[in-house]
PDB file of C-alpha atoms in Angstrom:
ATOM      1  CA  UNK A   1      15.299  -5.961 -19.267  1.00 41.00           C
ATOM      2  CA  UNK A   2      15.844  -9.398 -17.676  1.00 41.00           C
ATOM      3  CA  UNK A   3      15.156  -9.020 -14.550  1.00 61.00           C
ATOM      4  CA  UNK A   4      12.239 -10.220 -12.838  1.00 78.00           C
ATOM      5  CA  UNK A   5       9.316  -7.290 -11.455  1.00 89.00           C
ATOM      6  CA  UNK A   6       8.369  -7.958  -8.263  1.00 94.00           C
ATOM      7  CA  UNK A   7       4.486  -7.515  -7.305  1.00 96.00           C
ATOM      8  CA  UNK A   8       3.455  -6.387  -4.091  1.00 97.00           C
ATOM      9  CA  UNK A   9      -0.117  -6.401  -2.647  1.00 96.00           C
ATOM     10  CA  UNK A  10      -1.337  -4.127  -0.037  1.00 96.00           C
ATOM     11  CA  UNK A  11      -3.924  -4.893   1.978  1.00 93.00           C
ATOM     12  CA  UNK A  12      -6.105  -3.117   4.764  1.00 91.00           C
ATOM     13  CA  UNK A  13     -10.122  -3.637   5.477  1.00 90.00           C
ATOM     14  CA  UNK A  14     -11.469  -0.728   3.567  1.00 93.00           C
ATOM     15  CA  UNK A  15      -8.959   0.188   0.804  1.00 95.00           C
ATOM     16  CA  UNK A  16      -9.533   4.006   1.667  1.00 95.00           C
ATOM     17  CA  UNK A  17      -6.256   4.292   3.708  1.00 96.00           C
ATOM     18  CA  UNK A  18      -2.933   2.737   4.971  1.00 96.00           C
ATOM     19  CA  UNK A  19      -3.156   0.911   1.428  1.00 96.00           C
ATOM     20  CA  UNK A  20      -4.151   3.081  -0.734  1.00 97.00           C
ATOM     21  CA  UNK A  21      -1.168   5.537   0.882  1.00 98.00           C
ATOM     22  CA  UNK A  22       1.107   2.581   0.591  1.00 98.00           C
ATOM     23  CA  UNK A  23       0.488   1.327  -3.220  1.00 98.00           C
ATOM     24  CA  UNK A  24       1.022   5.486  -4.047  1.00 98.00           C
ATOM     25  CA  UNK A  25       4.314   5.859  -2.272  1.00 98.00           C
ATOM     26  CA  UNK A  26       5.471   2.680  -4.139  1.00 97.00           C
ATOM     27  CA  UNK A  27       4.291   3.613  -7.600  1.00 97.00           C
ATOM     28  CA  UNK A  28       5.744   6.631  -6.966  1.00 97.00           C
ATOM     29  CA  UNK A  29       9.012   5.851  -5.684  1.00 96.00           C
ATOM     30  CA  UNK A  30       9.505   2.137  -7.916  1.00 96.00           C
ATOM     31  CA  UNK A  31       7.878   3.174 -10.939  1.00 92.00           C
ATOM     32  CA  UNK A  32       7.596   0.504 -13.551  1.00 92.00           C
ATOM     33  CA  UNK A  33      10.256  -1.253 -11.552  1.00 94.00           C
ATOM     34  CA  UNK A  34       7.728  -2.758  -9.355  1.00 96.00           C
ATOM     35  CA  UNK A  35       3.898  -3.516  -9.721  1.00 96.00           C
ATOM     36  CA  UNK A  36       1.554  -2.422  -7.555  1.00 97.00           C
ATOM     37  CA  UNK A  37      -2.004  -3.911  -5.887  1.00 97.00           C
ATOM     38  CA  UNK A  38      -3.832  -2.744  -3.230  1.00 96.00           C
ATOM     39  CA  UNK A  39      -7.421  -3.821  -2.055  1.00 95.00           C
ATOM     40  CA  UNK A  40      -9.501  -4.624   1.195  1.00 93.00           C
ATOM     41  CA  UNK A  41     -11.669  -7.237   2.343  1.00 88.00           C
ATOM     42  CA  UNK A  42     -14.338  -5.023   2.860  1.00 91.00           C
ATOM     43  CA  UNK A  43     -13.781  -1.746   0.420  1.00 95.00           C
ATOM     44  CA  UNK A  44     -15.218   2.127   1.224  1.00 95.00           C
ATOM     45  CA  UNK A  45     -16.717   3.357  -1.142  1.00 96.00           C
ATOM     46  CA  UNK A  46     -14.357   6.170  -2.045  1.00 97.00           C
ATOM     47  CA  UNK A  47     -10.690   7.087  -0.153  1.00 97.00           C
ATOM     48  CA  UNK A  48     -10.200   8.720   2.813  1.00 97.00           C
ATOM     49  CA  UNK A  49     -10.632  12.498   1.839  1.00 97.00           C
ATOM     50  CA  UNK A  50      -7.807  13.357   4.800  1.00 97.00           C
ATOM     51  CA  UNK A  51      -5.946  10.761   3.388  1.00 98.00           C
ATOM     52  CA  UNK A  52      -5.880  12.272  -0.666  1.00 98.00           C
ATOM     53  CA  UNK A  53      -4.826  15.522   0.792  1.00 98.00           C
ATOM     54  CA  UNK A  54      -2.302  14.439   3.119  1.00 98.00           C
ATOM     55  CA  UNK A  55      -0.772  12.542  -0.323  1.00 98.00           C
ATOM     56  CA  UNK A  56      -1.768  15.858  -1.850  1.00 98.00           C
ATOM     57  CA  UNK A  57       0.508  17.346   0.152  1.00 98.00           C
ATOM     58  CA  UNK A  58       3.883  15.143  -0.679  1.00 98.00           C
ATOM     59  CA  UNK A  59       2.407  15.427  -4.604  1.00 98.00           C
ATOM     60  CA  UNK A  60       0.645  12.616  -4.890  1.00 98.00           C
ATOM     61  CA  UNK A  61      -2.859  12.779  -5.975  1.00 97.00           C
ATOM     62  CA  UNK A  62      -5.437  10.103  -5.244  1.00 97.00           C
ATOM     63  CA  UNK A  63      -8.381  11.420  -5.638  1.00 96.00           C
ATOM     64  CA  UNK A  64      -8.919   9.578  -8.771  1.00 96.00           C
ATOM     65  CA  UNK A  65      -8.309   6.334  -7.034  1.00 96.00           C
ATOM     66  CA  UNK A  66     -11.220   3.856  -5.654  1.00 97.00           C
ATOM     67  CA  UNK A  67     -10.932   0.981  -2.702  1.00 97.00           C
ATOM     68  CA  UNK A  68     -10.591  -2.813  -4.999  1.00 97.00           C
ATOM     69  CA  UNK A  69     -12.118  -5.719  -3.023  1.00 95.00           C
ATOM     70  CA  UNK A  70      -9.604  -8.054  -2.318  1.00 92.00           C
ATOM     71  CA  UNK A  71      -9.768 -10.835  -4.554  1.00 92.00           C
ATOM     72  CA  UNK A  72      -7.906 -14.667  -4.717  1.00 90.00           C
ATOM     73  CA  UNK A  73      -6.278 -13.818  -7.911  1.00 92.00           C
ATOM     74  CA  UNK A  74      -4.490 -10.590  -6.599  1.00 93.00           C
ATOM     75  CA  UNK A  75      -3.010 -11.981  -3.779  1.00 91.00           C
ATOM     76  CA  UNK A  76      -1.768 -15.112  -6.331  1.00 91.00           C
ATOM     77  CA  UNK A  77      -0.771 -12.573  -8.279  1.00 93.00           C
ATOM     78  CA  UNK A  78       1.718 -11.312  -5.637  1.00 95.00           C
ATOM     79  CA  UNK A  79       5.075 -11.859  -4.511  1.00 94.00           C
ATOM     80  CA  UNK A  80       4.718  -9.908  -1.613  1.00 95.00           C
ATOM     81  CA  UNK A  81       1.260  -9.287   0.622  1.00 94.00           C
ATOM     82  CA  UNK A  82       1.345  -6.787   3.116  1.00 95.00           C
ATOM     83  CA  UNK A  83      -1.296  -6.764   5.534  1.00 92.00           C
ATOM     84  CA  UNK A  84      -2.207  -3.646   7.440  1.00 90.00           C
ATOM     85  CA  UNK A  85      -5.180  -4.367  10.190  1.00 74.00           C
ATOM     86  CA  UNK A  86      -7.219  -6.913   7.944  1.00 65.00           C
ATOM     87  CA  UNK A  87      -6.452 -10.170  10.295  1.00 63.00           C
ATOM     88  CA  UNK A  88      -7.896 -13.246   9.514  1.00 64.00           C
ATOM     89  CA  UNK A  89      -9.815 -11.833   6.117  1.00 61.00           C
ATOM     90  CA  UNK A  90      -6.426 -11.928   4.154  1.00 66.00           C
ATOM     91  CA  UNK A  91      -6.189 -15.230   2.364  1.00 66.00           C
ATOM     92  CA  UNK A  92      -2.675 -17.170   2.771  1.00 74.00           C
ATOM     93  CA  UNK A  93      -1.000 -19.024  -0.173  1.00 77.00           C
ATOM     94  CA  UNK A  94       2.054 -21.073   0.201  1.00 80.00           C
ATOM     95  CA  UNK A  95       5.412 -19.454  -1.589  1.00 82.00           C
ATOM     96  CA  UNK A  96       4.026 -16.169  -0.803  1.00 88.00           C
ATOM     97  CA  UNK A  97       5.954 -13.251   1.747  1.00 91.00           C
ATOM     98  CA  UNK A  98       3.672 -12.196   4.191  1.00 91.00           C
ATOM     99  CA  UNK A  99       4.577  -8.951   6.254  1.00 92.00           C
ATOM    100  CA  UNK A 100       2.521  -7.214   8.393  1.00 91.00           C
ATOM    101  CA  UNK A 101       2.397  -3.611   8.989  1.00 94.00           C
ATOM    102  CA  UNK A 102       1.019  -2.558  12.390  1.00 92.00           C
ATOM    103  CA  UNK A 103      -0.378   1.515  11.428  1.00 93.00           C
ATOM    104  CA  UNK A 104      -2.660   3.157  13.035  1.00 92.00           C
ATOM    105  CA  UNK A 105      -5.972   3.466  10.896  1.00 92.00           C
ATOM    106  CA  UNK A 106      -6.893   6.744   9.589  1.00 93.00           C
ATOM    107  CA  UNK A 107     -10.173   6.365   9.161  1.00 91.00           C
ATOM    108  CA  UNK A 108     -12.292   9.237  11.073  1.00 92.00           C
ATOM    109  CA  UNK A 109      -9.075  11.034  11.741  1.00 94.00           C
ATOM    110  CA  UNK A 110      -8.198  14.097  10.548  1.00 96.00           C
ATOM    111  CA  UNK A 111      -5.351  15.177   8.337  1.00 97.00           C
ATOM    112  CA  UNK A 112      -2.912  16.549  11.123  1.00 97.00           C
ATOM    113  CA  UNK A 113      -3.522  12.670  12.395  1.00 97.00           C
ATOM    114  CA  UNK A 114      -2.884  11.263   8.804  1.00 98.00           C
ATOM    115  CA  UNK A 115       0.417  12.777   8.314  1.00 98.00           C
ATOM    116  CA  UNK A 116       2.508  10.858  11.088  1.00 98.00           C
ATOM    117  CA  UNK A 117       0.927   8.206   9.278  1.00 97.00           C
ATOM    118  CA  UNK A 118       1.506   8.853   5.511  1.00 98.00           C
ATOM    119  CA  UNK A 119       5.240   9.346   6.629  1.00 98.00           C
ATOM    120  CA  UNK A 120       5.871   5.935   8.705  1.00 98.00           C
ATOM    121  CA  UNK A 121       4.584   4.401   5.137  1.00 98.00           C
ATOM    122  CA  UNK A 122       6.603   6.624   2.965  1.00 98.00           C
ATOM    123  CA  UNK A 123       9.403   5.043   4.924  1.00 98.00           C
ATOM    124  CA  UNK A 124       8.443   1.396   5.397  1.00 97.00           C
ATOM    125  CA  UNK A 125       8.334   1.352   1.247  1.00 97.00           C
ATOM    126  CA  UNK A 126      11.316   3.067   1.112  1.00 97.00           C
ATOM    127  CA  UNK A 127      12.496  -0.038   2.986  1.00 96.00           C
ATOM    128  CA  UNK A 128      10.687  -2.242   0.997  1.00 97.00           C
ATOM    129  CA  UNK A 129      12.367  -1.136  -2.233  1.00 96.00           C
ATOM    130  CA  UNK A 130      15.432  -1.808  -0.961  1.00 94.00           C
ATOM    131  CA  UNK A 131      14.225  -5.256   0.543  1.00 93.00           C
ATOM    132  CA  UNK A 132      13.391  -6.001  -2.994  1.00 93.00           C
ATOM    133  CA  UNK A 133      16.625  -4.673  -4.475  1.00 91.00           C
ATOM    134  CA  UNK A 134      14.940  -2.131  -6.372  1.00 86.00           C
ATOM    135  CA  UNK A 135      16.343   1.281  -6.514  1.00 69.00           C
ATOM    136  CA  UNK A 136      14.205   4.017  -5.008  1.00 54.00           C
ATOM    137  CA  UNK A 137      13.354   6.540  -7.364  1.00 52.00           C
ATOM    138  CA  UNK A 138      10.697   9.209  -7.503  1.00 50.00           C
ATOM    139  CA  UNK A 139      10.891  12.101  -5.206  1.00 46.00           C
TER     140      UNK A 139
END
């Protein structure tokens, strides 16, 4: 296979959310197509538990998953960072795509609240597969 994998980085303060939502839905839907990051500047300790069974719900489990600090390296290690609520904690490279996705935070919120959330995601990767010329697969 020649052609090139793009990386994308998600990023949100706590890693318990929006990110962790966002780096499932892509795994999911890219595969090995795409590689996947996510992290926050300041991590939870574990995810959001309305947020692992709203993914629970689509088929997605999480609940193995725990927030990454967000390091240098990862975001040099990315084509594209996507920002979600973290301001001025992201670091900025040159030659890096920045986008920033304005979500409302889950944290606190329960899981009727989460799901209008999980979905806008679900479709701004969708999106961003097709941005990046990969095919959507998955579900």
């Amino acid at each position: 296979m020649s052609e090139i994998q793009p990386s994308v980085l998600f990023v949100c303060v706590h890693n318990a959310g929006r990110s962790q939502m966002a780096a499932a839905f892509l795994t999911h839907l890219g595969g090995d197509r795409v590689e996947v990051r996510s992290a926050g500047s300041a991590p939870a300790d574990t995810v959001n538990s309305a947020v692992v069974q709203a993914m629970n719900e689509v088929g997605i489990d999480l609940s193995a998953q725990t927030p990454k600090l967000l390091t240098t390296e990862a975001v040099q290690a990315s084509d594209v960072v996507i920002t979600m609520g973290c301001g001025d904690a992201c670091p900025v490279f040159p030659g890096k795509r920045y986008l920033d996705w304005k979500l409302e935070d889950p944290a606190g919120q329960g899981v009727e609240a989460v799901r209008p959330i999980r979905d806008e995601i679900e479709e701004r990767v969708r999106g961003l597969l097709s941005d990046l010329g990969v095919e959507g697969g998955g579900a």
